[in-house]
Amino acid sequence: MPEITLKVFSNADDVHLVWRHRDDIPGCLGFAIECKRGDAAPKYLSNRVGFEDDTEVDAQGERLTSRSSQIWPFQRYDWTDHAADLGDEIAYRVVARVLGNDGALTDGPSSPWSDAVTSSADCGDGVSVHFNRGYVLSQFMARYMKRKGITLAQLKDTAVVVSQQVDREARAFLGGTLRVTMLNMMDEVAESPGSELHAALYELSDEELVDALVRIGDRAHIVLANGSVDEDGEDENADARARLKAAGCVVHDRFLAPQALAHNKFVVIGHTTGDEFSPEIVWTGSTNWTPTGLCTQLNNGIMLRNTDLGKRYEAQFQLLAAAGNGISDELLTSNNHPKFGIPLGEATVDSWFSRLGGEVDNKELVKLVKGAKQGVFFVMFQPGNEPVRTLLKMQKEKKLYVRGVATQFTSTGAEDFKLLKEDPEEYFLDAAQDTGVGKTVGQWAVEGTAAQFRTYIGHAITHSKILVIDPFGDDPIVVTGSHNFSKSASSKNDENFIVIRGQREIAMHYAINAMQTYSHYRWRAYLEESEHEGRDPFQYLSRDPNWQRRRTFGETERMLKFWLPEA
């Protein structure tokens, strides 16, 4: 019988499975996925895509929308388990479901049980990586809104803003480990009299986060921007600024908008002995300290317990505080001298700040992309032409596996980001602009569209700034921070990003998140394109065992070669 090989990848929030077999499996109509969570009995995952001729109904007479994968097997070679919770120990196996002599499905060959993986944010070397679940345009949230009897327009107040009668369960779900870790980080400072928190923040309006800073009092030192405003002197953060100052927090005003943005969102934590502050921890990433940043945009955060990197970020904090509402010569000189090779276990970190001259930061990102040997993942907000243009060019020239999502690609580069078809029989997507399900499709509920999201929720859907290069290669690279990979981020704004080289676990955590984001919006972009072309996008499970041959060509073949290359 054909051998089935299964590989399992995990981060703090998801477990990603990829499997393959060399030869066709006679009569195979898909795969059941069985999982063991801790000491519980093994259980099969469910599938929401069924056979067209399956007319089973529930107690209310409605056609079933999901069934065990033993009955509705997965006709694919990868799957992401979103039910994994932080701390869960889970093992998996994949079982082929084949046609028996009586026409019923029965078990065929299976993979061995995988080793148990633990859902964890810990990546080793004093680093943990965190994500929220800001998939507002999703089936989960569509069903949540239907159950609660609310519209997309009402979601923000119902599930996000603390001062409203907020659904804490929904807020906790959407915030994920990102929200919990940020709150815990500040609570630990508040409860440790010798510790201090130094932060440079672009936006600050989330009540939970402001409350946490207030509890720290005069041991919280904050360079606080005025957000993004249209007129000089306006301040998006006025309410939070007043609360912090009233609580004794040390606030350094930094009003760059509207000419530029003080766009950082970093934190340095350390201990004070006498007048000397010793930095120990750096927190950075894409997350604005707002309800939308925590809950309705896709964001990430990374915590690094590293004194060398802490000193680097603390020096930047002091330069920002001293610069006031301008760009001092000292700040600009420091920004133009990035720090390379900061030790991180056996890996290294490069540290970049902007604004700086000559777009040398973007040129460095282009250089990193050009060095890719296997593949690149990205999740972005509003990137400029570079490094995205080079990234997609390299995908074609070097046959790299490139998968990514952005909220809005630049208009001048739009021709590079269209949906691509390799041949008339196959749909293939390089990069997707995020969107949602605007009407009922098959068994998919209405989610709302990207335009509706921007009207009722906010302008950022994918707000992360993530670039992952060769995550399973000899030299994996991760780039993350506040930097939008754009000209304005380089030449106008206060920004930061780090380049982590040679740390496989961190690269895997970010690659899983980026792949999940791509897969989520890939389907929704497919629906949108199908509607424009007048095609029915929904497909039921096939009764033809030849479905499995898709593993030998196109997108499925590319995916398998990258995630699970044959020995």
Coordinates of C-alpha atoms in Angstrom, one line a residue:
M1 CA 0.0 0.0 0.0
P2 CA 1.2 3.6 -0.6
E3 CA 3.0 5.1 2.3
I4 CA 1.6 8.3 3.7
T5 CA 4.1 10.8 5.2
L6 CA 2.7 13.4 7.6
K7 CA 4.6 16.5 8.9
V8 CA 3.2 18.7 11.7
F9 CA 4.1 22.4 12.4
S10 CA 2.9 24.5 15.3
N11 CA 3.0 28.0 16.8
A12 CA 1.1 29.6 19.7
D13 CA -2.3 29.5 17.9
D14 CA -2.4 27.0 15.0
V15 CA -1.1 23.6 14.0
H16 CA -0.4 23.1 10.3
L17 CA -0.4 19.7 8.8
V18 CA 1.0 18.6 5.4
W19 CA 1.0 15.1 4.1
R20 CA 1.9 13.3 0.9
H21 CA 2.1 9.9 -0.8
R22 CA 4.1 8.9 -3.9
D23 CA 1.6 6.5 -5.7
D24 CA -2.1 6.9 -6.3
I25 CA -4.3 5.2 -3.6
P26 CA -6.9 3.0 -5.3
G27 CA -10.4 4.3 -4.7
C28 CA -9.3 7.2 -2.4
L29 CA -11.9 9.9 -2.1
G30 CA -9.9 11.9 0.5
F31 CA -8.4 11.8 4.0
A32 CA -9.8 11.8 7.5
I33 CA -7.7 13.6 10.1
E34 CA -7.6 12.1 13.6
C35 CA -6.2 14.0 16.5
K36 CA -5.3 13.2 20.1
R37 CA -5.4 16.1 22.5
G38 CA -3.6 15.3 25.7
D39 CA -5.1 12.3 27.5
A40 CA -8.5 12.5 25.7
A41 CA -9.6 9.8 23.3
P42 CA -8.7 10.4 19.6
K43 CA -11.2 12.3 17.6
Y44 CA -11.7 13.0 13.9
L45 CA -11.7 16.6 12.7
S46 CA -14.8 17.8 10.8
N47 CA -15.0 19.0 7.2
R48 CA -17.4 21.7 6.0
V49 CA -17.3 20.6 2.3
G50 CA -19.4 17.6 1.5
F51 CA -20.6 15.4 -1.5
E52 CA -23.3 17.0 -3.6
D53 CA -25.5 13.9 -3.4
D54 CA -25.3 13.8 0.4
T55 CA -28.8 14.9 1.6
E56 CA -28.4 14.3 5.3
V57 CA -30.2 16.9 7.5
D58 CA -30.1 17.9 11.1
A59 CA -33.0 17.8 13.7
Q60 CA -34.5 21.0 12.2
G61 CA -34.5 19.6 8.7
E62 CA -31.6 21.8 7.5
R63 CA -28.9 20.2 5.4
L64 CA -25.8 19.5 7.4
T65 CA -23.0 22.0 7.1
S66 CA -20.2 19.9 8.6
R67 CA -19.5 16.2 9.2
S68 CA -16.7 14.0 10.4
S69 CA -13.9 13.8 8.0
Q70 CA -14.5 10.0 8.0
I71 CA -17.7 10.8 6.1
W72 CA -16.7 14.0 4.3
P73 CA -12.9 13.4 3.9
F74 CA -10.5 16.3 3.0
Q75 CA -9.6 16.3 -0.6
R76 CA -6.4 18.2 -0.1
Y77 CA -2.9 17.7 1.2
D78 CA -2.6 20.3 3.9
W79 CA -4.8 21.5 6.8
T80 CA -4.6 24.0 9.6
D81 CA -6.1 23.1 13.0
H82 CA -7.4 26.3 14.5
A83 CA -8.9 24.5 17.5
A84 CA -5.5 24.1 19.1
D85 CA -5.3 26.2 22.3
L86 CA -2.1 27.5 24.0
G87 CA -0.6 24.6 26.0
D88 CA -2.4 21.8 24.2
E89 CA -0.4 18.7 23.5
I90 CA -1.7 17.2 20.2
A91 CA -0.8 14.4 17.9
Y92 CA -2.3 13.6 14.5
R93 CA -2.6 10.9 11.9
V94 CA -4.1 11.0 8.4
V95 CA -6.2 8.1 7.1
A96 CA -7.1 7.6 3.5
R97 CA -10.8 7.0 3.0
V98 CA -11.4 4.6 0.1
L99 CA -14.4 3.1 -1.7
G100 CA -15.2 -0.4 -0.4
N101 CA -16.8 -3.2 -2.4
D102 CA -20.2 -2.1 -1.2
G103 CA -19.6 1.5 -2.3
A104 CA -19.2 2.8 1.3
L105 CA -16.1 4.6 2.5
T106 CA -13.7 2.5 4.6
D107 CA -10.2 3.1 6.0
G108 CA -7.2 2.7 3.6
P109 CA -3.6 3.4 4.3
S110 CA -2.7 5.8 7.0
S111 CA 0.2 7.8 8.3
P112 CA 1.8 6.9 11.6
W113 CA 0.8 9.1 14.5
S114 CA 2.9 12.2 14.6
D115 CA 4.9 13.1 17.6
A116 CA 2.9 15.2 20.0
V117 CA 3.4 19.0 19.5
T118 CA 2.7 21.6 22.2
S119 CA 1.0 24.8 21.2
S120 CA 3.4 27.3 22.6
A121 CA 4.6 30.9 21.9
D122 CA 8.1 30.0 23.2
C123 CA 10.7 29.8 20.5
G124 CA 13.8 29.3 22.7
D125 CA 16.7 31.8 23.1
G126 CA 14.4 33.9 25.4
V127 CA 12.0 34.7 22.5
S128 CA 8.2 34.3 22.3
V129 CA 6.1 35.1 19.3
H130 CA 2.4 36.1 19.6
F131 CA -0.5 36.7 17.2
N132 CA -4.1 37.8 17.6
R133 CA -7.1 36.3 15.7
G134 CA -8.2 39.4 13.9
Y135 CA -10.0 37.5 11.2
V136 CA -13.2 39.6 11.3
L137 CA -14.0 38.6 7.7
S138 CA -14.3 34.9 8.6
Q139 CA -16.8 32.2 9.0
F140 CA -16.3 32.1 12.8
M141 CA -17.2 35.8 13.1
A142 CA -20.0 35.5 10.6
R143 CA -21.6 32.8 12.7
Y144 CA -20.9 34.7 15.9
M145 CA -22.7 37.8 14.5
K146 CA -25.6 35.7 13.3
R147 CA -25.9 34.0 16.8
K148 CA -25.7 37.4 18.6
G149 CA -28.0 39.1 16.1
I150 CA -25.6 41.9 15.2
T151 CA -24.3 43.3 12.0
L152 CA -20.7 44.1 11.0
A153 CA -21.5 47.7 11.7
Q154 CA -22.3 46.8 15.4
L155 CA -19.4 44.4 15.9
K156 CA -16.8 47.0 16.9
D157 CA -18.8 48.2 19.9
T158 CA -20.2 44.8 20.8
A159 CA -17.0 42.8 20.8
V160 CA -14.1 45.3 21.0
V161 CA -14.6 48.6 22.8
V162 CA -14.2 47.9 26.5
S163 CA -16.5 50.8 27.7
Q164 CA -19.4 49.2 25.9
Q165 CA -21.3 46.1 27.1
V166 CA -18.5 44.2 25.5
D167 CA -18.7 40.4 24.9
R168 CA -15.5 39.5 26.8
E169 CA -15.4 36.0 25.2
A170 CA -15.3 37.5 21.7
R171 CA -12.7 40.1 22.8
A172 CA -10.5 37.4 24.3
F173 CA -10.8 35.2 21.3
L174 CA -10.0 38.0 18.8
G175 CA -7.1 39.2 20.9
G176 CA -5.5 35.8 21.2
T177 CA -2.1 35.4 22.9
L178 CA -1.2 38.9 21.7
R179 CA -3.6 40.7 24.0
V180 CA -2.9 38.3 27.0
T181 CA 0.8 38.7 26.7
M182 CA 0.7 42.5 26.5
L183 CA -1.5 42.7 29.6
N184 CA 0.7 40.2 31.5
M185 CA 3.8 42.1 30.5
M186 CA 2.5 45.3 32.1
D187 CA 1.0 43.5 35.1
E188 CA 4.4 42.0 35.9
V189 CA 6.0 45.5 35.9
A190 CA 3.2 46.9 38.1
E191 CA 3.8 44.1 40.6
S192 CA 7.6 44.5 40.6
P193 CA 8.7 47.7 42.4
G194 CA 12.2 47.7 41.0
S195 CA 11.1 47.4 37.4
E196 CA 10.3 50.1 34.8
L197 CA 8.6 50.2 31.4
H198 CA 9.8 52.5 28.6
A199 CA 7.6 52.6 25.5
A200 CA 7.4 54.5 22.2
L201 CA 3.8 54.4 21.0
Y202 CA 2.0 55.7 17.9
E203 CA -1.6 55.2 19.0
L204 CA -3.0 54.6 22.5
S205 CA -6.7 54.3 23.0
D206 CA -7.5 50.7 24.2
E207 CA -8.9 51.1 27.7
E208 CA -7.5 47.8 29.0
L209 CA -4.0 48.8 27.9
V210 CA -4.3 52.3 29.2
D211 CA -5.5 50.9 32.5
A212 CA -2.4 48.6 32.7
L213 CA 0.0 51.5 32.1
V214 CA -1.9 53.6 34.7
R215 CA -1.3 50.9 37.3
I216 CA 2.5 51.2 36.7
G217 CA 2.3 54.9 37.5
D218 CA 5.6 56.8 37.6
R219 CA 7.6 53.7 36.5
A220 CA 6.0 53.9 33.1
H221 CA 7.9 56.2 30.8
I222 CA 6.2 56.8 27.4
V223 CA 7.1 58.6 24.2
L224 CA 3.6 59.2 22.9
A225 CA 2.8 60.4 19.4
N226 CA -0.2 62.2 18.3
G227 CA -1.3 59.4 15.9
S228 CA -2.3 60.3 12.4
V229 CA -4.0 63.7 12.2
D230 CA -4.8 66.3 9.5
E231 CA -3.8 69.5 11.3
D232 CA -0.8 70.6 13.4
G233 CA -1.6 70.4 17.1
E234 CA -4.3 67.8 16.8
D235 CA -3.9 64.8 19.1
E236 CA -5.6 61.4 18.6
N237 CA -4.2 60.3 21.9
A238 CA -5.4 63.2 24.0
D239 CA -7.6 61.2 26.4
A240 CA -5.0 58.6 27.0
R241 CA -2.3 61.2 27.5
A242 CA -4.4 63.0 30.1
R243 CA -5.0 59.8 32.0
L244 CA -1.4 58.8 32.0
K245 CA -0.2 62.2 33.2
A246 CA -2.8 62.2 36.0
A247 CA -1.6 58.8 37.1
G248 CA 2.0 60.1 37.4
C249 CA 3.3 58.3 34.3
V250 CA 6.3 60.1 32.7
V251 CA 5.0 61.2 29.2
H252 CA 7.2 62.6 26.5
D253 CA 5.1 64.3 23.8
R254 CA 6.1 63.6 20.2
F255 CA 3.9 65.3 17.7
L256 CA 5.1 64.6 14.2
A257 CA 1.8 64.3 12.4
P258 CA 0.6 65.4 9.9
Q259 CA 4.0 65.9 8.3
A260 CA 5.2 62.4 9.4
L261 CA 4.2 59.6 11.8
A262 CA 5.9 58.7 15.1
H263 CA 4.9 55.1 14.1
N264 CA 6.8 53.0 16.7
K265 CA 5.1 50.5 19.0
F266 CA 8.0 49.2 21.0
V267 CA 8.5 48.6 24.7
V268 CA 11.7 48.2 26.8
I269 CA 11.4 46.6 30.3
G270 CA 14.2 46.5 32.8
H271 CA 15.2 47.1 36.4
T272 CA 16.4 50.3 38.1
T273 CA 19.2 50.4 40.6
G274 CA 19.7 54.0 41.9
D275 CA 19.5 56.2 38.8
E276 CA 20.7 53.4 36.4
F277 CA 18.1 51.6 34.2
S278 CA 19.2 48.1 33.0
P279 CA 17.1 47.0 30.0
E280 CA 16.3 43.3 29.9
I281 CA 13.3 42.8 27.5
V282 CA 12.2 44.2 24.2
W283 CA 8.7 44.0 22.8
T284 CA 8.1 45.0 19.2
G285 CA 5.9 44.1 16.3
S286 CA 3.0 45.6 14.4
T287 CA 0.4 46.1 17.1
N288 CA -1.0 49.5 17.7
W289 CA -2.4 50.0 21.3
T290 CA -6.0 50.4 20.1
P291 CA -9.1 48.2 20.2
T292 CA -8.8 47.6 16.5
G293 CA -5.0 46.9 16.8
L294 CA -5.7 44.2 19.4
C295 CA -8.9 42.6 18.0
T296 CA -9.9 43.5 14.4
Q297 CA -6.6 43.8 12.5
L298 CA -4.2 40.9 12.0
N299 CA -1.2 41.8 14.1
N300 CA 1.9 40.2 15.7
G301 CA 4.2 40.9 18.6
I302 CA 7.5 39.4 19.6
M303 CA 9.1 39.5 23.1
L304 CA 12.9 39.1 23.3
R305 CA 14.7 38.7 26.6
N306 CA 18.0 40.0 25.4
T307 CA 20.1 42.7 27.2
D308 CA 22.1 43.7 24.1
L309 CA 19.0 44.3 22.1
G310 CA 17.4 46.0 25.1
K311 CA 20.3 48.5 25.3
R312 CA 19.9 49.2 21.6
Y313 CA 16.1 49.9 22.0
E314 CA 16.6 51.9 25.2
A315 CA 19.1 54.2 23.5
Q316 CA 16.5 54.8 20.8
F317 CA 13.9 55.5 23.4
Q318 CA 16.1 58.2 25.0
L319 CA 16.9 59.8 21.6
L320 CA 13.2 60.0 20.8
A321 CA 12.4 61.5 24.2
A322 CA 15.1 64.1 23.8
A323 CA 14.1 64.9 20.2
G324 CA 10.7 66.2 21.2
N325 CA 8.6 67.1 18.2
G326 CA 11.5 67.1 15.7
I327 CA 14.3 65.0 14.2
S328 CA 17.5 65.8 16.1
D329 CA 20.9 65.4 14.5
E330 CA 21.8 62.8 17.1
L331 CA 18.6 60.7 16.3
L332 CA 19.3 60.8 12.5
T333 CA 22.9 59.9 13.0
S334 CA 22.0 56.9 15.1
N335 CA 19.3 55.8 12.7
N336 CA 21.8 55.8 9.9
H337 CA 24.0 53.3 11.7
P338 CA 21.9 50.1 12.1
K339 CA 23.3 47.5 14.5
F340 CA 24.2 44.1 12.9
G341 CA 24.8 40.7 14.5
I342 CA 23.4 41.1 18.0
P343 CA 23.8 37.6 19.5
L344 CA 20.6 35.6 20.0
G345 CA 21.7 32.2 21.2
E346 CA 23.4 30.8 18.1
A347 CA 21.3 33.1 15.9
T348 CA 21.7 36.9 15.4
V349 CA 19.5 40.0 15.2
D350 CA 20.0 43.1 13.1
S351 CA 18.3 46.2 14.5
W352 CA 17.0 49.1 12.3
F353 CA 15.4 52.4 13.1
S354 CA 14.1 55.2 10.8
R355 CA 13.8 57.8 9.5
L356 CA 17.1 57.5 7.7
G357 CA 18.8 58.5 4.5
G358 CA 18.9 56.9 1.0
E359 CA 16.3 54.2 1.8
V360 CA 19.2 52.0 2.9
D361 CA 16.7 49.9 5.0
N362 CA 14.5 49.1 2.0
K363 CA 17.6 48.3 0.0
E364 CA 18.6 45.9 2.7
L365 CA 15.2 44.2 2.5
V366 CA 15.6 43.9 -1.3
K367 CA 19.0 42.3 -0.7
L368 CA 17.5 39.8 1.7
V369 CA 14.8 38.9 -0.8
K370 CA 17.3 38.4 -3.6
G371 CA 19.2 36.0 -1.4
A372 CA 16.2 33.7 -0.9
K373 CA 16.8 30.1 -2.1
Q374 CA 13.5 28.3 -1.4
G375 CA 10.6 30.6 -0.5
V376 CA 9.2 33.7 1.0
F377 CA 6.1 34.5 3.1
F378 CA 4.8 37.9 3.8
V379 CA 1.9 39.6 5.6
M380 CA 1.8 43.4 5.1
F381 CA -0.4 46.5 5.5
Q382 CA 0.3 49.0 2.7
P383 CA 3.7 48.2 1.3
G384 CA 5.5 50.2 -1.3
N385 CA 6.9 48.9 -4.6
E386 CA 10.0 47.5 -2.8
P387 CA 10.7 44.9 -1.6
V388 CA 7.4 43.5 -2.9
R389 CA 8.2 44.0 -6.6
T390 CA 11.5 42.3 -6.3
L391 CA 9.9 39.5 -4.2
L392 CA 7.4 38.6 -6.9
K393 CA 10.0 39.0 -9.6
M394 CA 12.3 36.5 -7.8
Q395 CA 9.3 34.1 -7.5
K396 CA 9.2 33.9 -11.3
E397 CA 13.0 34.0 -11.9
K398 CA 14.1 31.6 -9.2
K399 CA 10.9 29.5 -8.9
L400 CA 10.6 30.5 -5.3
Y401 CA 7.5 29.5 -3.3
V402 CA 6.0 33.0 -2.6
R403 CA 2.8 33.4 -0.6
G404 CA 1.5 36.6 0.9
V405 CA -1.3 39.0 1.7
A406 CA -1.6 42.7 2.0
T407 CA -4.5 45.0 2.9
Q408 CA -3.7 47.2 -0.1
F409 CA -1.1 47.0 -2.7
T410 CA 0.2 50.2 -4.1
S411 CA -1.6 51.4 -7.3
T412 CA 1.7 51.8 -9.2
G413 CA 2.6 48.2 -8.6
A414 CA -0.9 46.7 -9.1
E415 CA 0.0 44.9 -12.3
D416 CA 2.3 42.6 -10.3
F417 CA -0.4 41.5 -7.9
K418 CA -3.2 40.2 -10.1
L419 CA -4.5 36.7 -9.7
L420 CA -2.5 34.4 -12.0
K421 CA -3.7 31.3 -13.9
E422 CA -1.2 28.7 -14.8
D423 CA -3.6 27.0 -17.2
P424 CA -7.3 27.0 -17.8
E425 CA -7.9 24.1 -15.5
E426 CA -6.1 25.4 -12.4
Y427 CA -6.5 28.5 -10.2
F428 CA -3.3 29.8 -8.8
L429 CA -2.7 32.8 -6.6
D430 CA 0.6 34.4 -5.9
A431 CA -0.5 37.2 -3.6
A432 CA -3.9 38.3 -2.4
Q433 CA -5.4 41.6 -1.3
D434 CA -7.7 40.7 1.6
T435 CA -11.4 40.5 1.2
G436 CA -14.4 38.6 2.5
V437 CA -17.5 36.6 1.5
G438 CA -20.1 39.1 0.4
K439 CA -23.0 36.7 -0.1
T440 CA -23.9 33.1 0.7
V441 CA -21.8 30.7 -1.3
G442 CA -22.6 27.0 -1.0
Q443 CA -22.4 26.3 2.7
W444 CA -20.5 29.5 3.4
A445 CA -22.1 32.3 5.4
V446 CA -22.0 36.0 4.5
E447 CA -19.0 37.6 6.1
G448 CA -19.1 41.1 4.7
T449 CA -16.6 42.6 2.2
A450 CA -13.4 44.5 2.5
A451 CA -15.2 47.7 1.6
Q452 CA -17.7 47.1 4.4
F453 CA -14.9 46.4 6.8
R454 CA -13.3 49.7 6.1
T455 CA -16.6 51.5 6.5
Y456 CA -17.6 50.0 9.8
I457 CA -14.4 48.6 11.5
G458 CA -11.3 50.4 10.2
H459 CA -8.9 50.7 7.3
A460 CA -6.4 48.0 8.2
I461 CA -7.4 44.3 7.7
T462 CA -3.9 42.8 7.7
H463 CA -1.7 45.2 9.7
S464 CA 1.2 42.8 10.3
K465 CA 4.6 43.6 8.8
I466 CA 6.1 40.2 8.4
L467 CA 8.7 38.9 5.9
V468 CA 9.9 35.3 6.3
I469 CA 12.7 34.0 4.0
D470 CA 13.6 30.3 3.7
P471 CA 12.0 29.3 7.0
F472 CA 13.2 25.7 6.6
G473 CA 16.5 26.4 4.9
D474 CA 20.0 26.6 6.3
D475 CA 19.7 30.4 7.0
P476 CA 16.1 31.2 7.9
I477 CA 15.3 35.0 8.2
V478 CA 12.4 36.8 9.8
V479 CA 11.8 40.5 9.5
T480 CA 9.2 42.2 11.7
G481 CA 8.5 45.5 13.5
S482 CA 6.5 48.6 12.8
H483 CA 8.0 49.3 9.4
N484 CA 5.5 49.1 6.5
F485 CA 8.2 48.2 3.9
S486 CA 7.6 51.5 2.1
K487 CA 9.4 54.7 1.1
S488 CA 7.5 56.8 3.7
A489 CA 8.4 54.4 6.5
S490 CA 12.1 54.8 5.5
S491 CA 12.3 58.5 4.8
K492 CA 9.7 60.2 6.9
N493 CA 8.5 58.2 9.9
D494 CA 9.8 56.9 13.3
E495 CA 9.9 53.1 12.7
N496 CA 11.7 50.1 13.9
F497 CA 12.3 46.5 12.6
I498 CA 14.5 43.6 13.4
V499 CA 16.0 41.0 11.2
I500 CA 16.4 37.6 12.9
R501 CA 18.9 35.3 11.2
G502 CA 19.4 31.6 11.8
Q503 CA 16.6 30.9 14.3
R504 CA 14.4 28.1 12.9
E505 CA 11.7 28.1 15.6
I506 CA 10.9 31.8 15.2
A507 CA 10.9 31.4 11.4
M508 CA 8.4 28.4 11.7
H509 CA 6.1 30.4 14.0
Y510 CA 5.9 33.3 11.6
A511 CA 5.7 31.1 8.5
I512 CA 2.7 29.2 9.9
N513 CA 0.9 32.5 10.7
A514 CA 1.6 33.9 7.2
M515 CA 0.5 30.7 5.5
Q516 CA -2.7 30.6 7.5
T517 CA -3.4 34.3 6.6
Y518 CA -2.7 33.6 2.9
S519 CA -4.9 30.5 2.9
H520 CA -7.7 32.5 4.6
Y521 CA -7.8 35.3 2.1
R522 CA -6.8 33.2 -1.0
W523 CA -10.3 31.5 -0.9
R524 CA -12.0 34.8 -0.5
A525 CA -10.1 36.4 -3.3
Y526 CA -11.1 33.4 -5.4
L527 CA -14.7 34.0 -4.6
E528 CA -14.4 37.6 -5.7
E529 CA -12.6 36.8 -8.9
S530 CA -15.2 34.1 -9.7
E531 CA -18.1 36.5 -9.2
H532 CA -16.4 39.0 -11.6
E533 CA -16.1 36.2 -14.2
G534 CA -19.6 34.9 -13.7
R535 CA -18.4 31.5 -12.5
D536 CA -19.8 29.3 -9.7
P537 CA -16.9 29.1 -7.3
F538 CA -18.3 26.4 -5.0
Q539 CA -17.2 22.8 -5.5
Y540 CA -18.4 19.7 -3.7
L541 CA -16.2 16.8 -3.0
S542 CA -15.5 14.6 -6.0
R543 CA -16.6 11.0 -6.4
D544 CA -13.7 10.4 -8.8
P545 CA -10.5 9.0 -7.1
N546 CA -8.5 10.9 -9.8
W547 CA -8.9 14.1 -7.7
Q548 CA -5.7 13.0 -5.9
R549 CA -3.6 13.5 -8.9
R550 CA -3.6 17.2 -8.3
R551 CA -0.7 16.5 -6.0
T552 CA 1.5 16.1 -9.1
F553 CA 1.0 19.5 -10.6
G554 CA 0.2 23.1 -10.0
E555 CA -0.3 24.7 -6.7
T556 CA -0.6 21.5 -4.7
E557 CA 2.7 20.2 -6.1
R558 CA 4.4 23.5 -5.3
M559 CA 3.0 23.4 -1.8
L560 CA 4.2 19.8 -1.2
K561 CA 7.7 20.5 -2.6
F562 CA 8.1 23.4 -0.2
W563 CA 6.6 22.1 3.1
L564 CA 7.3 18.4 2.7
P565 CA 10.0 17.6 0.1
E566 CA 10.5 14.0 -0.8
A567 CA 13.6 12.4 0.6

